[in-house]
Tab-separated table of C-alpha atoms in Angstrom:
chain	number	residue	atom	x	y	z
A	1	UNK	CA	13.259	-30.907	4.027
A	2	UNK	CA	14.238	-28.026	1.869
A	3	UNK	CA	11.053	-29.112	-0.215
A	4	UNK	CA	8.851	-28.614	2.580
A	5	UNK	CA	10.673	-25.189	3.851
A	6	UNK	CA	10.126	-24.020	0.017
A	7	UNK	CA	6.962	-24.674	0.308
A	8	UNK	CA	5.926	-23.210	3.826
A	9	UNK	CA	7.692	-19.895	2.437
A	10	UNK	CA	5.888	-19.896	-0.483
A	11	UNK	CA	3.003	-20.339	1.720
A	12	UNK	CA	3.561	-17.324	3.630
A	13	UNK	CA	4.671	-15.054	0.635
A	14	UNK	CA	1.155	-15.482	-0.512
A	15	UNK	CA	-1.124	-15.081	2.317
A	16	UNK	CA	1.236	-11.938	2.900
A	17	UNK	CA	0.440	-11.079	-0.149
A	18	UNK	CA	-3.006	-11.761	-0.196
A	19	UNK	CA	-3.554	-9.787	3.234
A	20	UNK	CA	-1.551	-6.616	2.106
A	21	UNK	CA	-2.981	-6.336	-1.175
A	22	UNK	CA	-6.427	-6.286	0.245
A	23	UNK	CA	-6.070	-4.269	3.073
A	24	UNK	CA	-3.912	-1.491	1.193
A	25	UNK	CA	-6.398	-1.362	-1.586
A	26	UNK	CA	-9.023	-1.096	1.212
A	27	UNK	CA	-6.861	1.757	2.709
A	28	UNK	CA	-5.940	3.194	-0.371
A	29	UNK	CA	-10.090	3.755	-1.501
A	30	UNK	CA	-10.310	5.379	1.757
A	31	UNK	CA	-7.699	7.397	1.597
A	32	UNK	CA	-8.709	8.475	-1.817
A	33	UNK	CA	-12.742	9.020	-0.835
A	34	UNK	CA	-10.594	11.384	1.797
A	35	UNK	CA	-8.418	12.747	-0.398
A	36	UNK	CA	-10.838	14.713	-2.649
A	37	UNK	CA	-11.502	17.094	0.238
A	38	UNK	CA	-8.840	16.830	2.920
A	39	UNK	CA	-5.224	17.445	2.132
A	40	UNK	CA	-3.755	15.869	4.753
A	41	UNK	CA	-4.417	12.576	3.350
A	42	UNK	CA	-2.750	13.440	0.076
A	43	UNK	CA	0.703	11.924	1.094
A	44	UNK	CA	-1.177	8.605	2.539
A	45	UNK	CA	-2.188	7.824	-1.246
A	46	UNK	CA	1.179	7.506	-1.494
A	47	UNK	CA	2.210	5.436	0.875
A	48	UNK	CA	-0.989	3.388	0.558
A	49	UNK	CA	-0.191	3.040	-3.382
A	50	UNK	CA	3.463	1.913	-2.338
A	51	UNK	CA	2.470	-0.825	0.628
A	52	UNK	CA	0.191	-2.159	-1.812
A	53	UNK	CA	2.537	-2.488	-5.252
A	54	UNK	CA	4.763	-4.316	-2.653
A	55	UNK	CA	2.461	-6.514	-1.541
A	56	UNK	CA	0.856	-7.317	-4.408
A	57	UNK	CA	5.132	-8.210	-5.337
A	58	UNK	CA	4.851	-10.744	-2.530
A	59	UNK	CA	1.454	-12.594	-4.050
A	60	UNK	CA	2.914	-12.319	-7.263
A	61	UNK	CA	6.450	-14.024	-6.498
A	62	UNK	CA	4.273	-16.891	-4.170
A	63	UNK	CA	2.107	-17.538	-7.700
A	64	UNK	CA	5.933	-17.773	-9.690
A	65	UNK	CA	7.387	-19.821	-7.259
A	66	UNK	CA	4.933	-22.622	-6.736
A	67	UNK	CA	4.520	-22.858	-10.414
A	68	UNK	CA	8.672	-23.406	-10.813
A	69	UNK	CA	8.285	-25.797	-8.557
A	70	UNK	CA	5.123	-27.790	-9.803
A	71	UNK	CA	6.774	-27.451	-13.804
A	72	UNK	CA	10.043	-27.277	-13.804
A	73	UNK	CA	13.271	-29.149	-11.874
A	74	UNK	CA	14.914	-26.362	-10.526
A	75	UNK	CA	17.695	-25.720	-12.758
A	76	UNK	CA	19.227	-22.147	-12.716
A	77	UNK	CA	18.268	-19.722	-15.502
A	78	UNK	CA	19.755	-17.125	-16.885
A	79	UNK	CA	19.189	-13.649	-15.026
A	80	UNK	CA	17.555	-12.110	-18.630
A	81	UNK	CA	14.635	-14.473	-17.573
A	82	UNK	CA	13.958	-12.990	-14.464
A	83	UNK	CA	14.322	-9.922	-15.615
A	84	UNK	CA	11.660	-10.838	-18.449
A	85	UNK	CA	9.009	-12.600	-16.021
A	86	UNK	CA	10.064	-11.174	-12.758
A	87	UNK	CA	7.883	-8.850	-12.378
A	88	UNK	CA	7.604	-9.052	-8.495
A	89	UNK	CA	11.400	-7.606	-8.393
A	90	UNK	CA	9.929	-4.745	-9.531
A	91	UNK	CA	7.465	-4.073	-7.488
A	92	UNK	CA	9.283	-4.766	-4.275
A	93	UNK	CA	11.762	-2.078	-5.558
A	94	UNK	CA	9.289	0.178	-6.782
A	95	UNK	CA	6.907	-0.034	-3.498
A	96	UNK	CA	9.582	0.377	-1.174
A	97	UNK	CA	11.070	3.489	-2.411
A	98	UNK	CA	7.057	4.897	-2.915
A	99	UNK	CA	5.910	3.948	0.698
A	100	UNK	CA	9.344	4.818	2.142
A	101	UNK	CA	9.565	8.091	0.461
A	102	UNK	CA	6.106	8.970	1.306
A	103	UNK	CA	6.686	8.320	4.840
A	104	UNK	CA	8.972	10.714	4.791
A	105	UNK	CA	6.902	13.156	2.924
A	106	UNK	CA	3.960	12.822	5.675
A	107	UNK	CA	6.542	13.572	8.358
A	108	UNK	CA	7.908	16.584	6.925
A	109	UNK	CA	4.140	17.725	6.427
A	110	UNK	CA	3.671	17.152	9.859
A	111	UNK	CA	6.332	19.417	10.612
A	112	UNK	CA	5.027	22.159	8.831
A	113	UNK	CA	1.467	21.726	10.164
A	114	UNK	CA	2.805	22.045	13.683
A	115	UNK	CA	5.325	24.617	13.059
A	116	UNK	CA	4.690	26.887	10.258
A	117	UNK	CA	0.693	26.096	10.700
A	118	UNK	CA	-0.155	29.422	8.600
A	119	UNK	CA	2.557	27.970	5.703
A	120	UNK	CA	0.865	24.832	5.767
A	121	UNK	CA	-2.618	26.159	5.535
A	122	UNK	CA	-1.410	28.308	2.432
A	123	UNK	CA	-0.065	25.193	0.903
A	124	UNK	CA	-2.790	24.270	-2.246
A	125	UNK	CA	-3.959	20.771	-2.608
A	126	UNK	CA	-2.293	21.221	-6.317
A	127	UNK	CA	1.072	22.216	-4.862
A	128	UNK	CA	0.690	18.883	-3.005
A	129	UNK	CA	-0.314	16.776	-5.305
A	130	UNK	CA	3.011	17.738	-7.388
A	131	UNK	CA	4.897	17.053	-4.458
A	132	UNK	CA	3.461	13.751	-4.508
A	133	UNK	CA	5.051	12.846	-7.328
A	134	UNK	CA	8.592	13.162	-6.574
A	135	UNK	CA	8.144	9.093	-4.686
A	136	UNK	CA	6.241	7.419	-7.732
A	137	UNK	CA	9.726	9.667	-10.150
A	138	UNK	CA	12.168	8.049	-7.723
A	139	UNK	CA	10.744	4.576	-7.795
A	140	UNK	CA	10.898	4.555	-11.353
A	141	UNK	CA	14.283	5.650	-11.637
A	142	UNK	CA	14.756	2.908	-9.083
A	143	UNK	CA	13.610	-0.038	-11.325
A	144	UNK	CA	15.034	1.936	-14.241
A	145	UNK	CA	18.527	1.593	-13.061
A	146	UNK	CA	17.916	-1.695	-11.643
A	147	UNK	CA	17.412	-2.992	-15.422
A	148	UNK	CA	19.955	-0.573	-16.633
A	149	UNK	CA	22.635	-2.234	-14.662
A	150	UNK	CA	21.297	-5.772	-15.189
A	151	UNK	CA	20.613	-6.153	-18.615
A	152	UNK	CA	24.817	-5.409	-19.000
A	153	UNK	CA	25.559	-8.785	-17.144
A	154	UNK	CA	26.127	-11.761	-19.116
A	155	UNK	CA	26.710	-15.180	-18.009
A	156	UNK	CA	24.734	-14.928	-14.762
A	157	UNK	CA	22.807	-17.715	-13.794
A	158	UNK	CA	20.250	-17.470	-10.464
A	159	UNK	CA	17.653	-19.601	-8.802
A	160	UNK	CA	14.363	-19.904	-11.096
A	161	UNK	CA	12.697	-18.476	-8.089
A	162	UNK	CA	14.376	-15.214	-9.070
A	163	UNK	CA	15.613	-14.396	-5.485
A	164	UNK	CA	16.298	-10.865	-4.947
A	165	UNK	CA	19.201	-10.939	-3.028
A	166	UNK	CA	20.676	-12.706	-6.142
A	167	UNK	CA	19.175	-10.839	-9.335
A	168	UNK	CA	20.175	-7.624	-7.745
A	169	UNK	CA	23.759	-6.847	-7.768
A	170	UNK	CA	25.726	-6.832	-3.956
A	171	UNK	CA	26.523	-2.620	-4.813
A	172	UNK	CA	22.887	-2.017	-5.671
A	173	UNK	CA	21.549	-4.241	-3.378
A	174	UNK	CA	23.830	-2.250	-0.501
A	175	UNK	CA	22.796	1.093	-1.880
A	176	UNK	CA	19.240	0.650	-2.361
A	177	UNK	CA	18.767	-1.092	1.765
A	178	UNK	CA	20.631	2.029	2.405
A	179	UNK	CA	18.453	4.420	0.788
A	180	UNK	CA	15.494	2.996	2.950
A	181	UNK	CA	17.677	2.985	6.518
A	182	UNK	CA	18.484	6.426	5.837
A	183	UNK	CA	15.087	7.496	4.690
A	184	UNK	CA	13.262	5.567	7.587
A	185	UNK	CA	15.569	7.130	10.572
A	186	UNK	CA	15.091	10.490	8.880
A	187	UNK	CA	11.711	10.694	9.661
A	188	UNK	CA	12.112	9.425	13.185
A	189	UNK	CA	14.804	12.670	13.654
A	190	UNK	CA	12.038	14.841	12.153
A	191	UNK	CA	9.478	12.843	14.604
A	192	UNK	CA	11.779	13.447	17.240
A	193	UNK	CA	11.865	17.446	16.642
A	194	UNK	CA	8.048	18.049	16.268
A	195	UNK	CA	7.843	16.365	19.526
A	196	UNK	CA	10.363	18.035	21.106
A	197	UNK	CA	8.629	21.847	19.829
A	198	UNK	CA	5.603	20.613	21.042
A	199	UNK	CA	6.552	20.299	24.064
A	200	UNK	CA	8.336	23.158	24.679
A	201	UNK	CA	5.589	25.400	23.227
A	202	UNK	CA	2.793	23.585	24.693
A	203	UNK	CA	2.561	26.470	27.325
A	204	UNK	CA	3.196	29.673	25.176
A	205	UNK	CA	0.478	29.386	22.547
A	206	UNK	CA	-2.179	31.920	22.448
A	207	UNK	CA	-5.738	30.177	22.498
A	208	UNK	CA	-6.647	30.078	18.633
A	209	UNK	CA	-2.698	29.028	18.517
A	210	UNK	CA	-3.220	26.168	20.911
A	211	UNK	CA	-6.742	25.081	19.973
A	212	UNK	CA	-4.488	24.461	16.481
A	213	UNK	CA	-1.670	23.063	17.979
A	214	UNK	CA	-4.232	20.378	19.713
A	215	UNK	CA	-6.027	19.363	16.920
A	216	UNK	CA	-2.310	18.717	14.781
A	217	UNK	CA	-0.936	16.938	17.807
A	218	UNK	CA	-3.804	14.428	16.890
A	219	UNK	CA	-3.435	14.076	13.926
A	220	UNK	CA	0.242	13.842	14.148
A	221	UNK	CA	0.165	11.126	16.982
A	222	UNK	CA	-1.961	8.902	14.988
A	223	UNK	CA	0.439	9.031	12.115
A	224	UNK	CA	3.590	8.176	14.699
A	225	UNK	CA	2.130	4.676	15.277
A	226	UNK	CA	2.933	4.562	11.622
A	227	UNK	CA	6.402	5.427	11.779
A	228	UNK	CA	7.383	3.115	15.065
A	229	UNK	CA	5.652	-0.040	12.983
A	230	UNK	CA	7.505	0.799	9.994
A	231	UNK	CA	10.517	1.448	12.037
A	232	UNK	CA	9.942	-1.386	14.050
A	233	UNK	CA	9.197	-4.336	11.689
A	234	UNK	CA	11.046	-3.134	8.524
A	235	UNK	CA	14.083	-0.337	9.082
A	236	UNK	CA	15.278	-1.792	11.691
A	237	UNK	CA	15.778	-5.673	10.873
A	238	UNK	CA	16.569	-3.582	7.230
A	239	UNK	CA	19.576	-2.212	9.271
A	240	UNK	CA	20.564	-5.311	10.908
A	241	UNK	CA	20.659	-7.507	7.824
A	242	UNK	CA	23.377	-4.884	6.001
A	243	UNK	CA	25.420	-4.778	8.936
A	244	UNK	CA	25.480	-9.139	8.955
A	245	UNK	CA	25.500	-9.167	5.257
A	246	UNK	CA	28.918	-10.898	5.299
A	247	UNK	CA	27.835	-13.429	8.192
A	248	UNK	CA	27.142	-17.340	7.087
A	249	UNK	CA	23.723	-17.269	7.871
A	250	UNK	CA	22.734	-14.074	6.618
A	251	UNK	CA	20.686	-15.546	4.120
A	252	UNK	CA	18.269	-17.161	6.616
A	253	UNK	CA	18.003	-13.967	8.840
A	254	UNK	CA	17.175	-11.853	5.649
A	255	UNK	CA	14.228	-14.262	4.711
A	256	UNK	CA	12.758	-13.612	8.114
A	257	UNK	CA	13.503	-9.534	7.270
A	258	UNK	CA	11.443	-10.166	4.554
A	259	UNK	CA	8.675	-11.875	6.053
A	260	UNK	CA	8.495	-8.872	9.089
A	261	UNK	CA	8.403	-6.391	6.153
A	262	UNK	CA	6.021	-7.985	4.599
A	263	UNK	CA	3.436	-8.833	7.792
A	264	UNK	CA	3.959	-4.810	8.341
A	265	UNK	CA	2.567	-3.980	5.439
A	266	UNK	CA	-0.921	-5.138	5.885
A	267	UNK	CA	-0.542	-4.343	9.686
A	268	UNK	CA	0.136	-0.770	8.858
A	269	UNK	CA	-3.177	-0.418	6.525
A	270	UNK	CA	-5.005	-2.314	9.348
A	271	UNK	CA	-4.082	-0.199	12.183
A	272	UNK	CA	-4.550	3.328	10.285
A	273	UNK	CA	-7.934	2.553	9.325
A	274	UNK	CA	-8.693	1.721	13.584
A	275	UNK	CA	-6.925	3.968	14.789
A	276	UNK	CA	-7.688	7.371	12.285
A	277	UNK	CA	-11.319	8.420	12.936
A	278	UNK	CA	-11.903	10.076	9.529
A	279	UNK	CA	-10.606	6.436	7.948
A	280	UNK	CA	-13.102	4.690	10.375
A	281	UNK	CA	-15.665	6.590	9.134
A	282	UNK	CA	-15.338	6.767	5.923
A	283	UNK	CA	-14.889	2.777	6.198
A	284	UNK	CA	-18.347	2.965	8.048
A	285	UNK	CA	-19.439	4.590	4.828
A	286	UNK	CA	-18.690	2.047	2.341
A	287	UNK	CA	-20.100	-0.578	4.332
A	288	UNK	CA	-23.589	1.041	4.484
A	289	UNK	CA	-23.133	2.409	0.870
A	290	UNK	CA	-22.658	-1.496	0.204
A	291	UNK	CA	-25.497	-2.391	2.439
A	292	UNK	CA	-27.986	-0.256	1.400
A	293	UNK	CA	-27.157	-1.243	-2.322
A	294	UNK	CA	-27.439	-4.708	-1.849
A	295	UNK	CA	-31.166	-4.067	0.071
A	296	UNK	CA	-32.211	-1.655	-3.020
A	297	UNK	CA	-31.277	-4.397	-5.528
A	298	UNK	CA	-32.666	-6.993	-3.714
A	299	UNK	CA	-35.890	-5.297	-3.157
A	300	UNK	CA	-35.760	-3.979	-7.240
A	301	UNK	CA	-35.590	-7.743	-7.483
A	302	UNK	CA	-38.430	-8.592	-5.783
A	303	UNK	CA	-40.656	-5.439	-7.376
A	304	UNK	CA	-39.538	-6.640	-10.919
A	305	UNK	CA	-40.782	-10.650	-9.670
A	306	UNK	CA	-44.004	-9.418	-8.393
A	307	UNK	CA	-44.742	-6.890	-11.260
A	308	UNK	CA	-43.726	-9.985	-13.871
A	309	UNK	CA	-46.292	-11.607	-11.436
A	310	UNK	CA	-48.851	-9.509	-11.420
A	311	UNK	CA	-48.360	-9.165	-15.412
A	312	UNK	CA	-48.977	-12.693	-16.037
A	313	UNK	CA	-52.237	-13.030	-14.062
A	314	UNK	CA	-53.165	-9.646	-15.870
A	315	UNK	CA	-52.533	-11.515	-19.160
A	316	UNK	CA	-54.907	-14.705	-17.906
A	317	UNK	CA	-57.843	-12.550	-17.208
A	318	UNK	CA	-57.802	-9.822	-19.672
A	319	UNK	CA	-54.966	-9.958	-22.296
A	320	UNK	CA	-55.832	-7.099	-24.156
A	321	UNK	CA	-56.058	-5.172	-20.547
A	322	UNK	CA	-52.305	-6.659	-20.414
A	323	UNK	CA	-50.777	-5.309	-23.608
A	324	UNK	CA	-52.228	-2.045	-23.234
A	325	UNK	CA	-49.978	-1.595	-20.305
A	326	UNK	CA	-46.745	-2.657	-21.677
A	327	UNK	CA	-44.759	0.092	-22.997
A	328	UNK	CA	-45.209	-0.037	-26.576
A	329	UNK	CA	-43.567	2.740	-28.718
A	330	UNK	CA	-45.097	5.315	-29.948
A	331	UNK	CA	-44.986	6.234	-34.149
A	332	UNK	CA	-43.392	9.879	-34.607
């Protein structure tokens, strides 16, 4: 029974996996084709680059685990080993501080764009791109300590599967869940407040004012589906796993955290590429820059069979008519 429960998990981890690393390196191309002339998708590359390190965690730790169990008998190892071949540890801890930290970063821009809209137009693409590197600093000095504190512990022996919840230490474990909570309800306070100014100002806006007020509304109500997903299927069963952490089954109820947090991930990428029009069409774009590739070397194809074609027969009825067409270089 546990065999087959092993095995369904493993299962999941990978189409999870699977699904999020394809549809945040979808989203992340977009975002980037964006990106070069549109600021306000600057802090998406980050979150984009963070959903899919993540995900790409949960393919990667699917791929370890059904090989443990294929080659090996299960006995513990030694927590150096994980922390040699692990590398899906990592990423979850790396990708969860990026994308949460970015989240946080497109809220506060979303403040500023509704608030301080002269501020925000001022703001370089430069200045913003610097700013964008404070996530990818913090989840390195995430893993960094991680391995820091780890590689000090002797004698500890784990699962082969290299379970997070026991290569991580309960005090970093605690600490790090909390970073996330605290980061994820932070942006629904500063959510809260841009709603709350826009309603009150709605009215008092002179007509440039409110013609830009309207147009970052939009844009800011297409990133709040964002936040209530991420809120929705990852800080919030987040929250309720630390505060059942001592419970007997918490173990079961944070495997199911996991696989919600996971299933967000590619649900997120899915449903900003719908539901952002630039995104759609820039989507639109690849698929007919794809399209009309594939017809041009198809039909190349078909010019370079019929001129071979037509070469040949050339070559039957006149071959010295034939080699005077070929390119033949010329002496300098």
């Amino acid at each position: 029974m546990n065999d087959e429960r092993d095995t369904l998990m493993n299962s999941l981890y990978l189409i999870i996996g699977l699904a999020s690393t394809l549809a945040n390196g979808l989203l992340l191309l977009l975002v980037w084709r964006k990106h070069r002339v549109k600021k306000k998708y600057i802090f998406l590359t980050g979150f984009a680059v963070g959903a899919l390190i993540e995900g790409f965690g949960y393919f990667t730790a699917a791929v370890r685990r059904f090989y443990f169990d294929t080659f090996f008998d299960g006995h513990l190892v030694d927590l150096s080993k994980c922390l040699a071949t692990g590398i899906h540890m990592l990423m979850f801890l790396a990708g969860d501080t990026i994308s949460t930290s970015s989240l946080l970063l497109i809220s506060l821009e979303r403040l500023l764009a509704v608030k301080w809209t002269k501020l925000y137009q001022r703001l370089s693409v430069r200045v913003m791109n610097c700013i964008l590197l404070v996530p990818f600093v913090w989840g390195f000095s995430d893993v960094l300590t991680f391995l820091l504190i780890s590689i000090q512990l002797h004698g500890v022996v784990v699962n082969p599967h290299c379970f997070v919840t026991e290569c991580f230490t309960r005090t970093f474990y605690i600490i790090h869940n909390s970073m996330s909570i605290v980061l994820g309800y932070s942006v629904v306070i500063i959510y809260a407040i841009i709603f709350l100014w826009l309603r009150i100002h709605k009215t008092q806006s002179s007509t440039i004012r409110a013609i830009q007020l309207r147009r970052e509304t939009k844009i800011t109500k297409r990133i709040f589906l964002l936040i209530v997903m991420t809120i929705f299927f990852h800080i919030f069963p987040q929250t309720l796993s630390l505060a059942f952490m001592n419970s007997a089954n918490w173990l079961k109820f944070d495997k199911v955290c996991w696989g919600t947090k996971g299933f967000n991930l590619s649900l997120n990428a899915a449903m900003l590429i719908v539901v952002h029009p630039g995104l759609k069409a820039e989507l639109c774009r690849v698929m007919n820059d794809v399209r009309r590739c594939s017809i041009v070397k198809f039909c190349s194809c078909q010019k370079r069979n019929s001129s071979d074609q037509h070469s040949s027969n050339n070559f039957i009825n006149d071959p010295n008519k034939s080699l005077s067409n070929k390119c033949i270089p010329r002496s300098s």
